[in-house]
PDB file of C-alpha atoms in Angstrom:
ATOM      1  CA  TYR A  74       0.073  -0.153  -0.021  1.00  0.00           C
ATOM      2  CA  GLN A  75       0.904   3.820  -0.279  1.00  0.00           C
ATOM      3  CA  GLY A  76       1.026   6.160   2.589  1.00  0.00           C
ATOM      4  CA  LEU A  77      -1.562   8.335   1.064  1.00  0.00           C
ATOM      5  CA  SER A  78      -4.356   6.418  -0.195  1.00  0.00           C
ATOM      6  CA  LYS A  79      -4.150   3.638  -2.732  1.00  0.00           C
ATOM      7  CA  LEU A  80      -3.939  -0.067  -2.260  1.00  0.00           C
ATOM      8  CA  HIS A  81      -2.054  -2.227  -4.796  1.00  0.00           C
ATOM      9  CA  ILE A  82      -2.767  -6.018  -4.893  1.00  0.00           C
ATOM     10  CA  TYR A  83      -0.400  -8.278  -6.945  1.00  0.00           C
ATOM     11  CA  LYS A  84      -0.985 -11.502  -8.275  1.00  0.00           C
ATOM     12  CA  GLN A  85       1.692 -12.965  -6.008  1.00  0.00           C
ATOM     13  CA  TRP A  86       0.812 -11.567  -2.851  1.00  0.00           C
ATOM     14  CA  TYR A  87       3.412 -13.459  -0.720  1.00  0.00           C
ATOM     15  CA  GLN A  88       6.534 -11.900  -2.850  1.00  0.00           C
ATOM     16  CA  ARG A  89       7.971  -8.879  -1.232  1.00  0.00           C
ATOM     17  CA  ARG A  90       9.772  -6.935  -3.612  1.00  0.00           C
ATOM     18  CA  VAL A  91      10.139  -3.314  -5.178  1.00  0.00           C
ATOM     19  CA  ARG A  92       7.383  -2.757  -7.635  1.00  0.00           C
ATOM     20  CA  GLY A  93       8.935  -1.912 -11.287  1.00  0.00           C
ATOM     21  CA  ARG A  94       7.347  -0.089 -13.986  1.00  0.00           C
ATOM     22  CA  ASP A  95       6.249  -3.083 -15.958  1.00  0.00           C
ATOM     23  CA  GLU A  96       5.000  -5.021 -13.046  1.00  0.00           C
ATOM     24  CA  GLU A  97       1.329  -6.278 -13.415  1.00  0.00           C
ATOM     25  CA  VAL A  98      -1.161  -4.687 -10.901  1.00  0.00           C
ATOM     26  CA  ALA A  99      -3.887  -7.149 -10.110  1.00  0.00           C
ATOM     27  CA  LYS A 100      -6.233  -4.731  -8.424  1.00  0.00           C
ATOM     28  CA  ARG A 101      -6.033  -0.938  -7.369  1.00  0.00           C
ATOM     29  CA  PHE A 102      -8.629   0.983  -5.178  1.00  0.00           C
ATOM     30  CA  LYS A 103      -8.252   3.896  -2.815  1.00  0.00           C
ATOM     31  CA  ILE A 104      -8.738   3.019   1.045  1.00  0.00           C
ATOM     32  CA  GLY A 105      -8.437   6.521   2.484  1.00  0.00           C
ATOM     33  CA  GLU A 106      -5.875   9.288   3.450  1.00  0.00           C
ATOM     34  CA  GLY A 107      -3.159   9.041   5.862  1.00  0.00           C
ATOM     35  CA  ILE A 108      -2.704   5.132   5.762  1.00  0.00           C
ATOM     36  CA  GLU A 109      -0.228   3.883   8.271  1.00  0.00           C
ATOM     37  CA  CYS A 110      -0.686   0.298   8.676  1.00  0.00           C
ATOM     38  CA  CYS A 111      -2.246  -2.329   6.334  1.00  0.00           C
ATOM     39  CA  VAL A 112      -2.266  -6.037   6.737  1.00  0.00           C
ATOM     40  CA  LYS A 113      -3.999  -9.340   5.525  1.00  0.00           C
ATOM     41  CA  THR A 114      -6.162 -11.500   7.589  1.00  0.00           C
ATOM     42  CA  SER A 115      -6.253 -14.941   7.845  1.00  0.00           C
ATOM     43  CA  ASP A 116      -9.428 -15.156   5.716  1.00  0.00           C
ATOM     44  CA  GLY A 117      -7.865 -13.192   2.899  1.00  0.00           C
ATOM     45  CA  LYS A 118      -9.684  -9.586   3.899  1.00  0.00           C
ATOM     46  CA  ILE A 119      -7.609  -6.389   4.399  1.00  0.00           C
ATOM     47  CA  LEU A 120      -7.391  -4.315   7.654  1.00  0.00           C
ATOM     48  CA  SER A 121      -6.275  -0.610   7.209  1.00  0.00           C
ATOM     49  CA  GLY A 122      -5.887   2.385   9.657  1.00  0.00           C
ATOM     50  CA  GLY A 123      -3.766   5.461  10.064  1.00  0.00           C
ATOM     51  CA  LYS A 124      -3.777   9.178  11.054  1.00  0.00           C
ATOM     52  CA  GLU A 125      -7.408  10.285  11.162  1.00  0.00           C
ATOM     53  CA  ASN A 126      -8.525   7.010   9.208  1.00  0.00           C
ATOM     54  CA  GLU A 127     -10.668   4.740  11.439  1.00  0.00           C
ATOM     55  CA  LEU A 128     -10.110   1.076  11.412  1.00  0.00           C
ATOM     56  CA  LYS A 129     -11.624  -0.774   8.390  1.00  0.00           C
ATOM     57  CA  LEU A 130     -11.957  -4.044   7.112  1.00  0.00           C
ATOM     58  CA  TRP A 131     -12.170  -4.427   3.288  1.00  0.00           C
ATOM     59  CA  ASP A 132     -13.441  -7.239   1.106  1.00  0.00           C
ATOM     60  CA  LEU A 133     -11.024  -7.527  -1.882  1.00  0.00           C
ATOM     61  CA  LYS A 134     -13.431  -8.958  -4.196  1.00  0.00           C
ATOM     62  CA  THR A 135     -16.105  -6.090  -3.852  1.00  0.00           C
ATOM     63  CA  GLN A 136     -13.583  -3.332  -2.807  1.00  0.00           C
ATOM     64  CA  LYS A 137     -16.151  -2.423  -0.250  1.00  0.00           C
ATOM     65  CA  THR A 138     -15.735  -1.873   3.640  1.00  0.00           C
ATOM     66  CA  LEU A 139     -17.296  -4.698   5.906  1.00  0.00           C
ATOM     67  CA  PHE A 140     -16.428  -2.926   9.199  1.00  0.00           C
ATOM     68  CA  THR A 141     -15.605   0.607  10.261  1.00  0.00           C
ATOM     69  CA  SER A 142     -14.675   1.310  13.633  1.00  0.00           C
ATOM     70  CA  LYS A 143     -16.102   4.181  15.597  1.00  0.00           C
ATOM     71  CA  ASN A 144     -13.918   6.469  17.849  1.00  0.00           C
ATOM     72  CA  VAL A 145     -14.262   6.323  21.609  1.00  0.00           C
ATOM     73  CA  PRO A 146     -16.546   8.680  23.294  1.00  0.00           C
ATOM     74  CA  ARG A 147     -15.477  12.202  24.134  1.00  0.00           C
ATOM     75  CA  ASP A 148     -13.663  12.561  27.777  1.00  0.00           C
ATOM     76  CA  GLU A 149     -15.314  14.113  30.819  1.00  0.00           C
ATOM     77  CA  LEU A 150     -14.256  17.738  29.458  1.00  0.00           C
ATOM     78  CA  ASP A 151     -16.047  16.963  26.037  1.00  0.00           C
ATOM     79  CA  ILE A 152     -12.504  16.855  24.251  1.00  0.00           C
ATOM     80  CA  ARG A 153     -12.549  14.494  21.162  1.00  0.00           C
ATOM     81  CA  MET A 154      -9.910  11.833  21.240  1.00  0.00           C
ATOM     82  CA  PRO A 155      -7.763  11.910  17.871  1.00  0.00           C
ATOM     83  CA  VAL A 156      -7.545   8.875  15.776  1.00  0.00           C
ATOM     84  CA  TRP A 157      -3.902   7.707  14.885  1.00  0.00           C
ATOM     85  CA  ILE A 158      -3.550   3.873  14.311  1.00  0.00           C
ATOM     86  CA  ARG A 159       0.004   2.889  14.230  1.00  0.00           C
ATOM     87  CA  SER A 160      -0.299  -0.902  14.095  1.00  0.00           C
ATOM     88  CA  ILE A 161      -3.107  -3.793  13.391  1.00  0.00           C
ATOM     89  CA  THR A 162      -3.361  -7.554  14.006  1.00  0.00           C
ATOM     90  CA  THR A 163      -5.817 -10.200  14.160  1.00  0.00           C
ATOM     91  CA  SER A 164      -5.959 -13.535  15.649  1.00  0.00           C
ATOM     92  CA  PRO A 165      -4.938 -16.222  12.872  1.00  0.00           C
ATOM     93  CA  THR A 166      -7.992 -18.298  13.818  1.00  0.00           C
ATOM     94  CA  ASP A 167     -10.649 -15.713  14.555  1.00  0.00           C
ATOM     95  CA  SER A 168     -10.665 -12.756  12.341  1.00  0.00           C
ATOM     96  CA  ASN A 169     -13.724 -11.288  14.039  1.00  0.00           C
ATOM     97  CA  VAL A 170     -11.371 -10.087  17.059  1.00  0.00           C
ATOM     98  CA  LEU A 171      -8.913  -7.360  15.949  1.00  0.00           C
ATOM     99  CA  CYS A 172      -6.195  -5.427  17.975  1.00  0.00           C
ATOM    100  CA  VAL A 173      -5.050  -2.013  17.339  1.00  0.00           C
ATOM    101  CA  GLY A 174      -1.966   0.185  18.729  1.00  0.00           C
ATOM    102  CA  THR A 175      -2.325   3.726  18.664  1.00  0.00           C
ATOM    103  CA  HIS A 176       0.095   6.904  18.488  1.00  0.00           C
ATOM    104  CA  TYR A 177      -1.131   7.737  21.986  1.00  0.00           C
ATOM    105  CA  HIS A 178      -0.028   4.416  23.472  1.00  0.00           C
ATOM    106  CA  GLN A 179      -3.538   2.701  23.779  1.00  0.00           C
ATOM    107  CA  TYR A 180      -4.210  -0.945  23.109  1.00  0.00           C
ATOM    108  CA  ARG A 181      -7.617  -1.271  21.800  1.00  0.00           C
ATOM    109  CA  GLN A 182      -9.499  -4.554  21.094  1.00  0.00           C
ATOM    110  CA  TYR A 183     -12.702  -4.818  18.823  1.00  0.00           C
ATOM    111  CA  ASP A 184     -15.073  -7.395  18.183  1.00  0.00           C
ATOM    112  CA  ILE A 185     -16.718  -6.779  15.008  1.00  0.00           C
ATOM    113  CA  ARG A 186     -19.797  -9.240  15.928  1.00  0.00           C
ATOM    114  CA  VAL A 187     -20.550  -6.890  18.971  1.00  0.00           C
ATOM    115  CA  LYS A 188     -20.160  -3.285  18.220  1.00  0.00           C
ATOM    116  CA  ARG A 189     -17.980  -0.669  16.262  1.00  0.00           C
ATOM    117  CA  ARG A 190     -16.439   1.001  19.371  1.00  0.00           C
ATOM    118  CA  PRO A 191     -13.520  -1.111  21.202  1.00  0.00           C
ATOM    119  CA  ILE A 192     -14.423  -3.514  23.636  1.00  0.00           C
ATOM    120  CA  LEU A 193     -11.295  -2.727  25.297  1.00  0.00           C
ATOM    121  CA  ASP A 194      -9.309   0.504  25.399  1.00  0.00           C
ATOM    122  CA  LYS A 195      -6.281   0.121  27.533  1.00  0.00           C
ATOM    123  CA  THR A 196      -3.370   2.798  28.192  1.00  0.00           C
ATOM    124  CA  TRP A 197       0.173   1.060  28.152  1.00  0.00           C
ATOM    125  CA  GLU A 198       3.286   2.852  28.942  1.00  0.00           C
ATOM    126  CA  GLU A 199       3.909   6.527  27.450  1.00  0.00           C
ATOM    127  CA  LEU A 200       5.116   6.116  23.737  1.00  0.00           C
ATOM    128  CA  PRO A 201       3.387   4.884  20.680  1.00  0.00           C
ATOM    129  CA  ILE A 202       2.601   0.930  20.044  1.00  0.00           C
ATOM    130  CA  LEU A 203       4.201   0.559  16.687  1.00  0.00           C
ATOM    131  CA  SER A 204       4.069  -3.265  16.270  1.00  0.00           C
ATOM    132  CA  LEU A 205       1.447  -5.885  17.085  1.00  0.00           C
ATOM    133  CA  VAL A 206       1.315  -9.631  16.304  1.00  0.00           C
ATOM    134  CA  ALA A 207      -1.059 -12.159  17.827  1.00  0.00           C
ATOM    135  CA  ASN A 208      -1.686 -15.851  18.170  1.00  0.00           C
ATOM    136  CA  ASP A 209      -4.796 -18.021  19.352  1.00  0.00           C
ATOM    137  CA  SER A 210      -4.645 -16.566  22.894  1.00  0.00           C
ATOM    138  CA  HIS A 211      -2.411 -13.704  23.357  1.00  0.00           C
ATOM    139  CA  CYS A 212      -1.468 -10.530  21.635  1.00  0.00           C
ATOM    140  CA  TYR A 213       2.266  -9.085  21.727  1.00  0.00           C
ATOM    141  CA  MET A 214       2.951  -5.385  21.206  1.00  0.00           C
ATOM    142  CA  GLY A 215       6.017  -3.308  20.879  1.00  0.00           C
ATOM    143  CA  ASN A 216       6.392   0.548  21.445  1.00  0.00           C
ATOM    144  CA  GLY A 217       8.688   3.116  20.582  1.00  0.00           C
ATOM    145  CA  LYS A 218      10.518   3.115  24.184  1.00  0.00           C
ATOM    146  CA  GLY A 219      11.736  -0.541  23.365  1.00  0.00           C
ATOM    147  CA  ASP A 220       9.218  -2.280  25.630  1.00  0.00           C
ATOM    148  CA  ILE A 221       7.683  -5.537  24.733  1.00  0.00           C
ATOM    149  CA  GLY A 222       4.096  -6.733  26.314  1.00  0.00           C
ATOM    150  CA  ARG A 223       1.776  -9.433  26.121  1.00  0.00           C
ATOM    151  CA  ILE A 224      -1.987  -9.375  26.772  1.00  0.00           C
ATOM    152  CA  ASP A 225      -4.524 -12.565  26.905  1.00  0.00           C
ATOM    153  CA  ILE A 226      -7.072 -11.700  24.265  1.00  0.00           C
ATOM    154  CA  ARG A 227      -9.742 -13.962  26.036  1.00  0.00           C
ATOM    155  CA  ASN A 228      -9.375 -12.087  29.406  1.00  0.00           C
ATOM    156  CA  PRO A 229      -7.759  -8.850  28.733  1.00  0.00           C
ATOM    157  CA  LYS A 230      -7.024  -7.588  32.387  1.00  0.00           C
ATOM    158  CA  GLU A 231      -3.194  -6.823  32.385  1.00  0.00           C
ATOM    159  CA  ILE A 232      -0.193  -6.587  30.127  1.00  0.00           C
ATOM    160  CA  ASN A 233       2.715  -8.446  30.974  1.00  0.00           C
ATOM    161  CA  LYS A 234       6.290  -7.092  29.926  1.00  0.00           C
ATOM    162  CA  PHE A 235       9.434  -8.919  28.482  1.00  0.00           C
ATOM    163  CA  LYS A 236      12.464  -8.096  29.608  1.00  0.00           C
ATOM    164  CA  GLY A 237      15.705  -7.336  27.083  1.00  0.00           C
ATOM    165  CA  ALA A 238      14.501  -5.115  24.503  1.00  0.00           C
ATOM    166  CA  VAL A 239      16.256  -1.587  24.270  1.00  0.00           C
ATOM    167  CA  GLY A 240      15.521   0.562  21.286  1.00  0.00           C
ATOM    168  CA  SER A 241      11.981   1.268  19.384  1.00  0.00           C
ATOM    169  CA  VAL A 242      10.570  -2.034  18.490  1.00  0.00           C
ATOM    170  CA  ARG A 243       9.158  -1.823  14.750  1.00  0.00           C
ATOM    171  CA  SER A 244       8.207  -5.652  14.141  1.00  0.00           C
ATOM    172  CA  LEU A 245       7.311  -8.744  16.182  1.00  0.00           C
ATOM    173  CA  ALA A 246       7.040 -12.289  14.812  1.00  0.00           C
ATOM    174  CA  LEU A 247       5.741 -15.626  16.356  1.00  0.00           C
ATOM    175  CA  HIS A 248       6.864 -18.859  15.338  1.00  0.00           C
ATOM    176  CA  SER A 249       4.158 -21.182  14.083  1.00  0.00           C
ATOM    177  CA  LYS A 250       5.469 -24.255  16.101  1.00  0.00           C
ATOM    178  CA  GLU A 251       7.982 -23.180  18.759  1.00  0.00           C
ATOM    179  CA  PRO A 252       7.274 -20.872  21.710  1.00  0.00           C
ATOM    180  CA  PHE A 253       9.458 -17.910  20.297  1.00  0.00           C
ATOM    181  CA  LEU A 254       9.079 -14.146  19.947  1.00  0.00           C
ATOM    182  CA  ALA A 255      11.253 -12.403  17.553  1.00  0.00           C
ATOM    183  CA  SER A 256      11.529  -8.591  17.674  1.00  0.00           C
ATOM    184  CA  VAL A 257      13.648  -6.077  15.807  1.00  0.00           C
ATOM    185  CA  GLY A 258      13.975  -2.404  16.048  1.00  0.00           C
ATOM    186  CA  LEU A 259      15.974   0.715  15.833  1.00  0.00           C
ATOM    187  CA  ASP A 260      18.752  -0.473  18.072  1.00  0.00           C
ATOM    188  CA  ARG A 261      19.984  -2.951  15.264  1.00  0.00           C
ATOM    189  CA  HIS A 262      19.391  -6.198  17.030  1.00  0.00           C
ATOM    190  CA  LEU A 263      17.581  -9.251  16.414  1.00  0.00           C
ATOM    191  CA  ARG A 264      16.016 -10.783  19.558  1.00  0.00           C
ATOM    192  CA  VAL A 265      14.160 -13.982  20.250  1.00  0.00           C
ATOM    193  CA  HIS A 266      12.300 -14.305  23.460  1.00  0.00           C
ATOM    194  CA  ASN A 267      11.008 -17.664  24.956  1.00  0.00           C
ATOM    195  CA  LEU A 268       7.208 -17.276  25.596  1.00  0.00           C
ATOM    196  CA  VAL A 269       7.410 -19.324  28.488  1.00  0.00           C
ATOM    197  CA  THR A 270      10.170 -17.797  30.557  1.00  0.00           C
ATOM    198  CA  LYS A 271       9.951 -14.329  28.817  1.00  0.00           C
ATOM    199  CA  GLU A 272      13.819 -14.204  28.787  1.00  0.00           C
ATOM    200  CA  VAL A 273      15.937 -13.750  25.721  1.00  0.00           C
ATOM    201  CA  GLU A 274      16.898 -17.081  24.077  1.00  0.00           C
ATOM    202  CA  HIS A 275      18.893 -15.445  21.141  1.00  0.00           C
ATOM    203  CA  LYS A 276      20.490 -12.120  20.323  1.00  0.00           C
ATOM    204  CA  PHE A 277      22.218 -10.887  17.066  1.00  0.00           C
ATOM    205  CA  TYR A 278      23.641  -7.532  16.011  1.00  0.00           C
ATOM    206  CA  LEU A 279      22.697  -6.961  12.506  1.00  0.00           C
ATOM    207  CA  LYS A 280      24.312  -3.575  11.888  1.00  0.00           C
ATOM    208  CA  ASN A 281      21.434  -1.863  10.334  1.00  0.00           C
ATOM    209  CA  LYS A 282      18.226  -0.372  11.576  1.00  0.00           C
ATOM    210  CA  LEU A 283      15.448  -2.774  11.237  1.00  0.00           C
ATOM    211  CA  ASN A 284      11.942  -2.411  10.401  1.00  0.00           C
ATOM    212  CA  CYS A 285      10.736  -6.199   9.607  1.00  0.00           C
ATOM    213  CA  VAL A 286      11.026  -9.824  10.796  1.00  0.00           C
ATOM    214  CA  MET A 287       9.567 -13.001  10.007  1.00  0.00           C
ATOM    215  CA  PHE A 288       9.993 -16.675  10.593  1.00  0.00           C
ATOM    216  CA  THR A 289      10.464 -18.866   7.569  1.00  0.00           C
ATOM    217  CA  GLY A 290       9.105 -22.296   7.067  1.00  0.00           C
ATOM    218  CA  GLU A 291      12.106 -24.206   7.331  1.00  0.00           C
ATOM    219  CA  ALA A 292      12.898 -26.574  10.247  1.00  0.00           C
ATOM    220  CA  VAL A 293      15.164 -25.439  12.922  1.00  0.00           C
ATOM    221  CA  LYS A 294      18.677 -26.985  12.420  1.00  0.00           C
ATOM    222  CA  GLU A 295      20.329 -28.668  15.515  1.00  0.00           C
ATOM    223  CA  LYS A 296      23.769 -27.151  16.505  1.00  0.00           C
ATOM    224  CA  GLY A 297      25.620 -30.393  15.504  1.00  0.00           C
ATOM    225  CA  GLU A 298      24.226 -30.406  11.990  1.00  0.00           C
ATOM    226  CA  GLU A 299      25.439 -26.783  11.537  1.00  0.00           C
ATOM    227  CA  GLU A 300      28.852 -27.712  12.664  1.00  0.00           C
ATOM    228  CA  GLU A 301      28.996 -30.789  10.198  1.00  0.00           C
ATOM    229  CA  GLY A 302      27.884 -28.811   7.219  1.00  0.00           C
ATOM    230  CA  ASP A 303      30.654 -26.141   8.154  1.00  0.00           C
ATOM    231  CA  ILE A 304      33.305 -28.818   8.046  1.00  0.00           C
ATOM    232  CA  TRP A 305      32.131 -30.249   4.387  1.00  0.00           C
ATOM    233  CA  ASP A 306      32.123 -26.540   3.011  1.00  0.00           C
ATOM    234  CA  GLN A 307      35.788 -26.555   3.742  1.00  0.00           C
ATOM    235  CA  LEU A 308      36.749 -29.664   1.839  1.00  0.00           C
ATOM    236  CA  GLU A 309      38.383 -29.263  -1.415  1.00  0.00           C
ATOM    237  CA  GLU A 310      38.066 -31.445  -4.630  1.00  0.00           C
ATOM    238  CA  ALA A 311      41.478 -33.030  -5.839  1.00  0.00           C
ATOM    239  CA  GLY A 312      41.371 -35.420  -8.736  1.00  0.00           C
ATOM    240  CA  GLY A 313      37.831 -35.787  -8.391  1.00  0.00           C
ATOM    241  CA  LYS A 314      38.138 -36.891  -4.699  1.00  0.00           C
ATOM    242  CA  ARG A 315      37.399 -34.873  -1.621  1.00  0.00           C
ATOM    243  CA  ARG A 316      40.671 -34.251   0.590  1.00  0.00           C
ATOM    244  CA  LYS A 317      40.063 -32.913   4.012  1.00  0.00           C
ATOM    245  CA  VAL A 318      41.696 -29.633   5.177  1.00  0.00           C
ATOM    246  CA  GLU A 319      43.437 -29.596   8.582  1.00  0.00           C
TER     247      GLU A 319
END
């Protein structure tokens, strides 16, 4: 999507690449101004939101909105709360429950079957919530300070914090099978947290400021397998036979 108003849908959605001039666009339609986040749901629909742009659920076939959120009521001084959505996610098994992080450090949870306003509006820390990711039971969030939190979607009472992150957290990813949460941000580190202990299992310095992370579908290699592969890479062929390098 483009930051101003248009959503471009390509025939091969899963490929992330720079669009060239001759690349074929399958569909194109406007989704509003000030878009800051746009994600695909598990059932093939699109969620969008941004600055003064309410949360919307789009049907790609009809190019029409299926759901549009409604802003929270005015406060006790009759002051309107500005709309500024910075991150969106949804459960992989229930696309009716939508999770939103705002620029004003609010975590909001919607159930499109119940009402347009959030069923939960909770303030968390002091900086914008820039990244969200969810599984069947929990939603994980990262903010501009470097905090990572977890809230139970089914019983959202309190937000538990993870230790170890430092810089602004720009992206989170959950492993599909193992209890791991990956995070990257402006501190140039990739961290992998254990969801059970909430401790950092792995940490890598990657030199550049990072904006996105994801797990691949490849199986995790054991340490012994990696070492054996490195040894075979050092073998040289001599006369059609392999010779070990001491």
